[in-house]
mmCIF file of C-alpha atoms in Angstrom:
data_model
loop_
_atom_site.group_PDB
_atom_site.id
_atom_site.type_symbol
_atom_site.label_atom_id
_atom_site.label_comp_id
_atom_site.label_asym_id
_atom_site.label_seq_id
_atom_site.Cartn_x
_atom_site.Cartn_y
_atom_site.Cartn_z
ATOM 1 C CA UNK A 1396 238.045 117.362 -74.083
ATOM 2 C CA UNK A 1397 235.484 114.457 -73.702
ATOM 3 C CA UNK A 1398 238.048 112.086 -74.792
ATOM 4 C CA UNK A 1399 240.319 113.651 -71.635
ATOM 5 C CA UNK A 1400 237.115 113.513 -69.239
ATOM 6 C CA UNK A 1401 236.500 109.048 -70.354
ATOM 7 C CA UNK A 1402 239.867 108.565 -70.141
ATOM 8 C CA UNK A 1403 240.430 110.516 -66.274
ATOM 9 C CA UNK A 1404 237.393 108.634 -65.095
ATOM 10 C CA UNK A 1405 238.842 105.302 -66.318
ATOM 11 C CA UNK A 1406 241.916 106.346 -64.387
ATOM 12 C CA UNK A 1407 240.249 107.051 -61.275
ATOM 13 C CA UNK A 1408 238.230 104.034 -61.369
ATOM 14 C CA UNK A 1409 241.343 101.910 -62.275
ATOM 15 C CA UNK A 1410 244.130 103.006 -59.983
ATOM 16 C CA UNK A 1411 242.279 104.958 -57.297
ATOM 17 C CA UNK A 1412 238.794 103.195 -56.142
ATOM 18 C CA UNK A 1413 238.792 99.849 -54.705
ATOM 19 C CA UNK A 1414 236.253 97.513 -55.761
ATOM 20 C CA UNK A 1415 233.767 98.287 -53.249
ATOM 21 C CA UNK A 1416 233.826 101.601 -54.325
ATOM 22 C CA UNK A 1417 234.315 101.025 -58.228
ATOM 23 C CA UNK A 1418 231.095 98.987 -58.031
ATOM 24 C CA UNK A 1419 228.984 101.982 -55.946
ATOM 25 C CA UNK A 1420 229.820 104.245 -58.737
ATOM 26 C CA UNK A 1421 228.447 102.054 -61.063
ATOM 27 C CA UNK A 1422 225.539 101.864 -59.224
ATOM 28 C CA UNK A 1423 225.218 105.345 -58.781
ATOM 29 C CA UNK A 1424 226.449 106.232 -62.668
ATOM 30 C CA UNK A 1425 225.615 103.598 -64.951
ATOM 31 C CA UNK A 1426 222.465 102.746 -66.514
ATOM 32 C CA UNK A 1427 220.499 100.150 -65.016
ATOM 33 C CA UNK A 1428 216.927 99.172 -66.155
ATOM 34 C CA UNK A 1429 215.831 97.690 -63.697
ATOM 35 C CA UNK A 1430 216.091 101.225 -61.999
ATOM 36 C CA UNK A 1431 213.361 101.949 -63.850
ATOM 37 C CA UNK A 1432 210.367 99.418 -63.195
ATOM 38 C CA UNK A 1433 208.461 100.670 -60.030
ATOM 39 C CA UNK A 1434 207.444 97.366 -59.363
ATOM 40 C CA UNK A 1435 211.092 95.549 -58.335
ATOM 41 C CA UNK A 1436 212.699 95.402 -55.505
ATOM 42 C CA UNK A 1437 215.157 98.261 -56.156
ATOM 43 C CA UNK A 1438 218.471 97.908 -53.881
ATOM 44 C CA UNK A 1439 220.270 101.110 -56.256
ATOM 45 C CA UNK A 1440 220.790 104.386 -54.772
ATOM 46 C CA UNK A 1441 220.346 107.518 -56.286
ATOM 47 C CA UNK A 1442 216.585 107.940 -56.261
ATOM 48 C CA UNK A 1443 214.888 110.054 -58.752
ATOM 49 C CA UNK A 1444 218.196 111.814 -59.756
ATOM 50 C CA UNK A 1445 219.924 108.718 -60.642
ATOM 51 C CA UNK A 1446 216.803 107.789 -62.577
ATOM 52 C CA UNK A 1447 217.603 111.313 -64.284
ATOM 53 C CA UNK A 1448 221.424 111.298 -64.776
ATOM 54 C CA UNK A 1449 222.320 108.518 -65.626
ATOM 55 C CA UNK A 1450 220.455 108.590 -69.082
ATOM 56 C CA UNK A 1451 224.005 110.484 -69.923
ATOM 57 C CA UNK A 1452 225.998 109.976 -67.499
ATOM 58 C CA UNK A 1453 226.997 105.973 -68.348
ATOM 59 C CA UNK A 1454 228.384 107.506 -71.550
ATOM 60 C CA UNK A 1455 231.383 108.429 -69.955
ATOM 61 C CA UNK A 1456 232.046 105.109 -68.234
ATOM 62 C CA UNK A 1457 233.625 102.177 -69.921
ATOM 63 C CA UNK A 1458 234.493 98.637 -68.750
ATOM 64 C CA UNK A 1459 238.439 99.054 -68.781
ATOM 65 C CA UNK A 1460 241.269 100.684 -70.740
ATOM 66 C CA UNK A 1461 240.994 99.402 -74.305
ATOM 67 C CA UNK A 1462 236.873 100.055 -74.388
ATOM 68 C CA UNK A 1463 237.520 103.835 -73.083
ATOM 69 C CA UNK A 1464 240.280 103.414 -75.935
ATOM 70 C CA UNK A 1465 238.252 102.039 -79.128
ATOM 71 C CA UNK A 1466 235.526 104.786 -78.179
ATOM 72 C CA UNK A 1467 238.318 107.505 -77.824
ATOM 73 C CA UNK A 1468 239.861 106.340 -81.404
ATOM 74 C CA UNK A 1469 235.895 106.641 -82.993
ATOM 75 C CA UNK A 1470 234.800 109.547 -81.064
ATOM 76 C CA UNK A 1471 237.996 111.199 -82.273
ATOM 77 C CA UNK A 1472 237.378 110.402 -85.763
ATOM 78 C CA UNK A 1473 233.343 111.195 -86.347
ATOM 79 C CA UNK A 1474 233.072 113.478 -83.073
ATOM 80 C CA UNK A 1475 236.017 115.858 -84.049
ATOM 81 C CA UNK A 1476 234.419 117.138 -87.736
ATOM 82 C CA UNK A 1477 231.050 117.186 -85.654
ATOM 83 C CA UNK A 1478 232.276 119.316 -83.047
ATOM 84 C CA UNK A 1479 233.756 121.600 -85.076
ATOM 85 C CA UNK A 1480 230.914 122.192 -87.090
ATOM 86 C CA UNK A 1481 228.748 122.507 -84.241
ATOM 87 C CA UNK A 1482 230.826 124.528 -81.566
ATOM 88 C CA UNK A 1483 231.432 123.536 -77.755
ATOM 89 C CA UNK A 1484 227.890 123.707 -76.772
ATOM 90 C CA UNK A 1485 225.723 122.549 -79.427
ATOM 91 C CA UNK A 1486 228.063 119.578 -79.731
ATOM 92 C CA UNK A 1487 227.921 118.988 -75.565
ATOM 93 C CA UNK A 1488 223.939 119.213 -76.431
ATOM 94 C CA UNK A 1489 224.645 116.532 -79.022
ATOM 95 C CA UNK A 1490 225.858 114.238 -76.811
ATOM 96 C CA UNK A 1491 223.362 114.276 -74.138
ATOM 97 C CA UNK A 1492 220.587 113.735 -76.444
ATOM 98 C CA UNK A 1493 222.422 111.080 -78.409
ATOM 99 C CA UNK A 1494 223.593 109.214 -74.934
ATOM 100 C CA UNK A 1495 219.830 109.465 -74.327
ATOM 101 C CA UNK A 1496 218.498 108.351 -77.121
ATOM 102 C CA UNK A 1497 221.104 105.143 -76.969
ATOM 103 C CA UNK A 1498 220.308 104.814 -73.120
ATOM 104 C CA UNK A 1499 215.793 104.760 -74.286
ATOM 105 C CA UNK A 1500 216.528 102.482 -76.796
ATOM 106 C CA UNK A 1501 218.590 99.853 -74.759
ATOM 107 C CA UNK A 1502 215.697 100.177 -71.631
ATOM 108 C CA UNK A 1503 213.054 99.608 -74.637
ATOM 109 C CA UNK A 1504 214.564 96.676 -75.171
ATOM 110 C CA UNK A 1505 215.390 95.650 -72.075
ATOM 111 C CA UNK A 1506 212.953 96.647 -69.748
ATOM 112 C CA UNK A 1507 213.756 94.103 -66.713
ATOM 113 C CA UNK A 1508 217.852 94.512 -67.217
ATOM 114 C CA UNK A 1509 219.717 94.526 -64.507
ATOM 115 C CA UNK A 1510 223.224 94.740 -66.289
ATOM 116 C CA UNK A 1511 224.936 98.295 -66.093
ATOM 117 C CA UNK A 1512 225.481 99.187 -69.364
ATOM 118 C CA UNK A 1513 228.464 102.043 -69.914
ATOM 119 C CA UNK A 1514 229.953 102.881 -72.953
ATOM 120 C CA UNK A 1515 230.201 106.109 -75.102
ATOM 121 C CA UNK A 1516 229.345 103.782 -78.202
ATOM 122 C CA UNK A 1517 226.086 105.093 -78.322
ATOM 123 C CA UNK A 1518 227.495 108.621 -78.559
ATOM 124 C CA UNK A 1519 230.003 107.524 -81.318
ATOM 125 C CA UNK A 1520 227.612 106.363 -83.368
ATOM 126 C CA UNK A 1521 225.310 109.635 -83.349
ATOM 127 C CA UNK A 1522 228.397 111.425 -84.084
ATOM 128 C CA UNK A 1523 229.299 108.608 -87.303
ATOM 129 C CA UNK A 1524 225.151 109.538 -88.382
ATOM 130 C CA UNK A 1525 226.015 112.608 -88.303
ATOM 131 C CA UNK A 1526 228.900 113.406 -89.901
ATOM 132 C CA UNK A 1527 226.912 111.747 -93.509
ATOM 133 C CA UNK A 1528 224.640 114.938 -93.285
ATOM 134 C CA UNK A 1529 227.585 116.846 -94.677
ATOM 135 C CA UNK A 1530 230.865 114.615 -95.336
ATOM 136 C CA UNK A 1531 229.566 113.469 -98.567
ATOM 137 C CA UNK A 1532 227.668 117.298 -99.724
ATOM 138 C CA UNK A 1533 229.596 119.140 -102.114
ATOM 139 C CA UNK A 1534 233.196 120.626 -100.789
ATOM 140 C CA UNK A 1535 232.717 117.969 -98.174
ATOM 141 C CA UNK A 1536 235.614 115.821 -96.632
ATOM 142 C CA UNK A 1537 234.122 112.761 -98.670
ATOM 143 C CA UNK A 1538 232.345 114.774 -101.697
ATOM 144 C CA UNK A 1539 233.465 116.253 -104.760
ATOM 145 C CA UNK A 1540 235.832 118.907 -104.430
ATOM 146 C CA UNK A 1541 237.013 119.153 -101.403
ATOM 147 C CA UNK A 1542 237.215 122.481 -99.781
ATOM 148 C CA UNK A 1543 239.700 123.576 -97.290
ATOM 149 C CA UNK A 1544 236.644 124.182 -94.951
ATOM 150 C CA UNK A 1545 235.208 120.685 -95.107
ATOM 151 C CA UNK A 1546 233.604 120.676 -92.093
ATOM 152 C CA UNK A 1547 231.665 123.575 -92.638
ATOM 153 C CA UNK A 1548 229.999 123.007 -96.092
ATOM 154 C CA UNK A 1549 226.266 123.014 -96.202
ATOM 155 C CA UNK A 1550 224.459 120.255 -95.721
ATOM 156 C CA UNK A 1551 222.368 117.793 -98.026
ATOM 157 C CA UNK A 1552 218.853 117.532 -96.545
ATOM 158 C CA UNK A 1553 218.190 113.840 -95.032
ATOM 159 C CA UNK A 1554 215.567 112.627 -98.085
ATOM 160 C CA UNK A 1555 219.110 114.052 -100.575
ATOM 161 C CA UNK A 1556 221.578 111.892 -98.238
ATOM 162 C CA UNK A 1557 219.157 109.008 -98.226
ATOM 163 C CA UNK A 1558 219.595 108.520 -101.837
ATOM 164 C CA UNK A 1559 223.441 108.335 -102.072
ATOM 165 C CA UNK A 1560 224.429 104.837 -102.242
ATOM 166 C CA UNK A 1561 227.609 105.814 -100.286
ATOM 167 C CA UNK A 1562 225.456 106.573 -97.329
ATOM 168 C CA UNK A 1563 223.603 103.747 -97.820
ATOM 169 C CA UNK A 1564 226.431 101.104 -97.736
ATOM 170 C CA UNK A 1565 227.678 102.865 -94.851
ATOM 171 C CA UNK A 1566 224.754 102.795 -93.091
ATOM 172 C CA UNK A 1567 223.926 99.591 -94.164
ATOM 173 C CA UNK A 1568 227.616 98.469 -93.134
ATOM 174 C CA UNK A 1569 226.672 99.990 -89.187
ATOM 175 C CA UNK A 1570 223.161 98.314 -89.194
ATOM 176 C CA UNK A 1571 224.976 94.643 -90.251
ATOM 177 C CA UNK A 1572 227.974 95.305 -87.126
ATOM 178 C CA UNK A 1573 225.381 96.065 -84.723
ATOM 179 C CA UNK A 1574 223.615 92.932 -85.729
ATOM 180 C CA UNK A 1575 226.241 90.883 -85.481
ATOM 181 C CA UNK A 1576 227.369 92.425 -82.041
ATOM 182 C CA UNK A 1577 223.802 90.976 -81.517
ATOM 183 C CA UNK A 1578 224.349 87.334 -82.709
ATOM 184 C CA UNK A 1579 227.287 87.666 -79.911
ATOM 185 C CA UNK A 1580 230.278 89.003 -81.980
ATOM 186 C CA UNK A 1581 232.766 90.941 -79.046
ATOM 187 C CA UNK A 1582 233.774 94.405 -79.478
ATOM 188 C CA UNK A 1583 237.362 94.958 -78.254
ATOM 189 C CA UNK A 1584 237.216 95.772 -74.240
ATOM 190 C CA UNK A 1585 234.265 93.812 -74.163
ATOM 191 C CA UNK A 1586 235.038 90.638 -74.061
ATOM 192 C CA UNK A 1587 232.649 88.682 -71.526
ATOM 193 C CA UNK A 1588 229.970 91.682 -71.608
ATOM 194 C CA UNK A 1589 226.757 91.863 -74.018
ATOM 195 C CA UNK A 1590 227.293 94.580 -76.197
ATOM 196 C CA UNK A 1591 224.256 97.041 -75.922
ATOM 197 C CA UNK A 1592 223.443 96.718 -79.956
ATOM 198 C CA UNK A 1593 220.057 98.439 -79.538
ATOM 199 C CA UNK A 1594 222.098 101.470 -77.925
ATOM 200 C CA UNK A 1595 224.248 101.557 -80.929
ATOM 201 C CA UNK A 1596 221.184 101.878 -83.288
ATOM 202 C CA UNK A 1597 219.121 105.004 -81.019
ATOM 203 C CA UNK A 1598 222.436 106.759 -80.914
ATOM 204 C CA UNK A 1599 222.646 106.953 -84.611
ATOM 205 C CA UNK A 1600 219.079 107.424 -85.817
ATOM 206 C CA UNK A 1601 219.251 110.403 -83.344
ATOM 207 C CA UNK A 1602 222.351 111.864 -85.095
ATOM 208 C CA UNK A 1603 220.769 111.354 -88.479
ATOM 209 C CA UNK A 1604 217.510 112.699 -87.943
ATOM 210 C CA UNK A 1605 218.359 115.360 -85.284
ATOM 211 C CA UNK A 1606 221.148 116.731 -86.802
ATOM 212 C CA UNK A 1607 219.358 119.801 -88.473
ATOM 213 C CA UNK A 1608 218.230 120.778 -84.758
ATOM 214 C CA UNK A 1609 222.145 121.206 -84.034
ATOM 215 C CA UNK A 1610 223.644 122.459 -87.163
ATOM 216 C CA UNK A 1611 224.115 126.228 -87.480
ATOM 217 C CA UNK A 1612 225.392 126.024 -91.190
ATOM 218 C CA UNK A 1613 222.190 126.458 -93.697
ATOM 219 C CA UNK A 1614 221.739 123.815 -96.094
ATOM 220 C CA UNK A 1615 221.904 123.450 -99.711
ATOM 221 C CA UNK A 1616 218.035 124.550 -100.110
ATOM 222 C CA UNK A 1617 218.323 128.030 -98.533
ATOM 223 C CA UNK A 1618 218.933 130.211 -95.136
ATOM 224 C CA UNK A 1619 217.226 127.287 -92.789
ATOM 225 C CA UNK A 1620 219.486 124.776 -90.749
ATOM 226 C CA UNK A 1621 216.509 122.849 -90.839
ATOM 227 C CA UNK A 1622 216.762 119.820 -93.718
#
């Protein structure tokens, strides 16, 4: 359904607004820094509810077809498991604190920006955190013996995950991209545009460690969702 929602609103913006418009929904939608520091001159509309919304709300924007495309393709693959493990609104709960937590992180490190940044990427890669918790516990979709309910296995608390080294090269595999999309390696539908790295980064440390909070399974140590 998200997938449907980022791909309508590229539509929209591609084929129905002109410019003029296209570039006041950015400024009422995307997050902007800048929006933030009380001491700028602060042309952007919206007010306090802008200053509100669009901690989630530039999730669901993207720069053109193939960025709303490469996010659709990843939020597909990590989101789907996720979302079926956590139901329709735990997982829409997900992704307004992981677009949150991806939106704090980019204004930490940019606390003057006044580039839009858009993107579900920061999304994506809460749902990619999250998915470790249980792909790789027993009966998992990546552990031994895989059961026909994969997605619903218990999960491995965080200090069990932290010690699998397949969790750590793929973690350590997502740290090195988003470093390198630092040093100024493109994403595809980027090309031109900084990619928001630091986004990347408080997306997933919010899926890995909040996970528990959203999970209704209980884990490998007893009755508690908590691990």
């Amino acid at each position: 359904m998200l997938v449907l929602v980022m791909a309508g609103i590229e539509f929209v913006r591609a084929y129905l607004l002109d410019p003029d418009t296209d570039f006041l929904m950015l400024a009422w939608f995307a997050f902007v820094p800048i929006r933030y520091d009380a001491g700028a001159p602060n042309a952007l509309p919206g007010g306090l509810g802008a200053q509100i919304w669009t901690f989630v709300t530039y999730a669901l924007l993207h720069a053109n077809w193939v960025h709303v495309g490469v996010n659709s393709v990843w939020m597909l693959a990590f989101g789907s498991p996720v979302a079926r493990r956590f139901g329709t609104a735990r997982f829409l709960l997900f992704f307004i604190v992981t677009a949150v937590a991806g939106a704090a992180a980019h204004l930490l490190a940019y606390p003057e920006g006044i580039a839009p940044m858009i993107g579900a990427s920061a999304v994506v890669s809460g749902a990619m955190a999250a998915s470790v918790r249980f792909a790789f516990a027993p009966g998992g979709a990546l552990g031994p013996r895989r059961s026909h309910y994969a997605d619903h296995q218990p999960a491995l608390p965080l200090t069990v995950v932290l010690r699998d080294r397949r969790v750590l090269v793929f973690i350590g595999v997502f740290v090195l991209l988003n470093f390198l999309f630092g040093a100024g390696m493109a994403m595809p539908g980027t090309e031109g545009a900084e990619v928001a790295w630091q986004a990347h980064l408080g997306g997933f440390a919010a899926g890995l460690l909040l996970f528990p909070l959203f999970d209704p399974v209980p884990n490998l140590r007893g009755a508690s969702p908590r691990g």
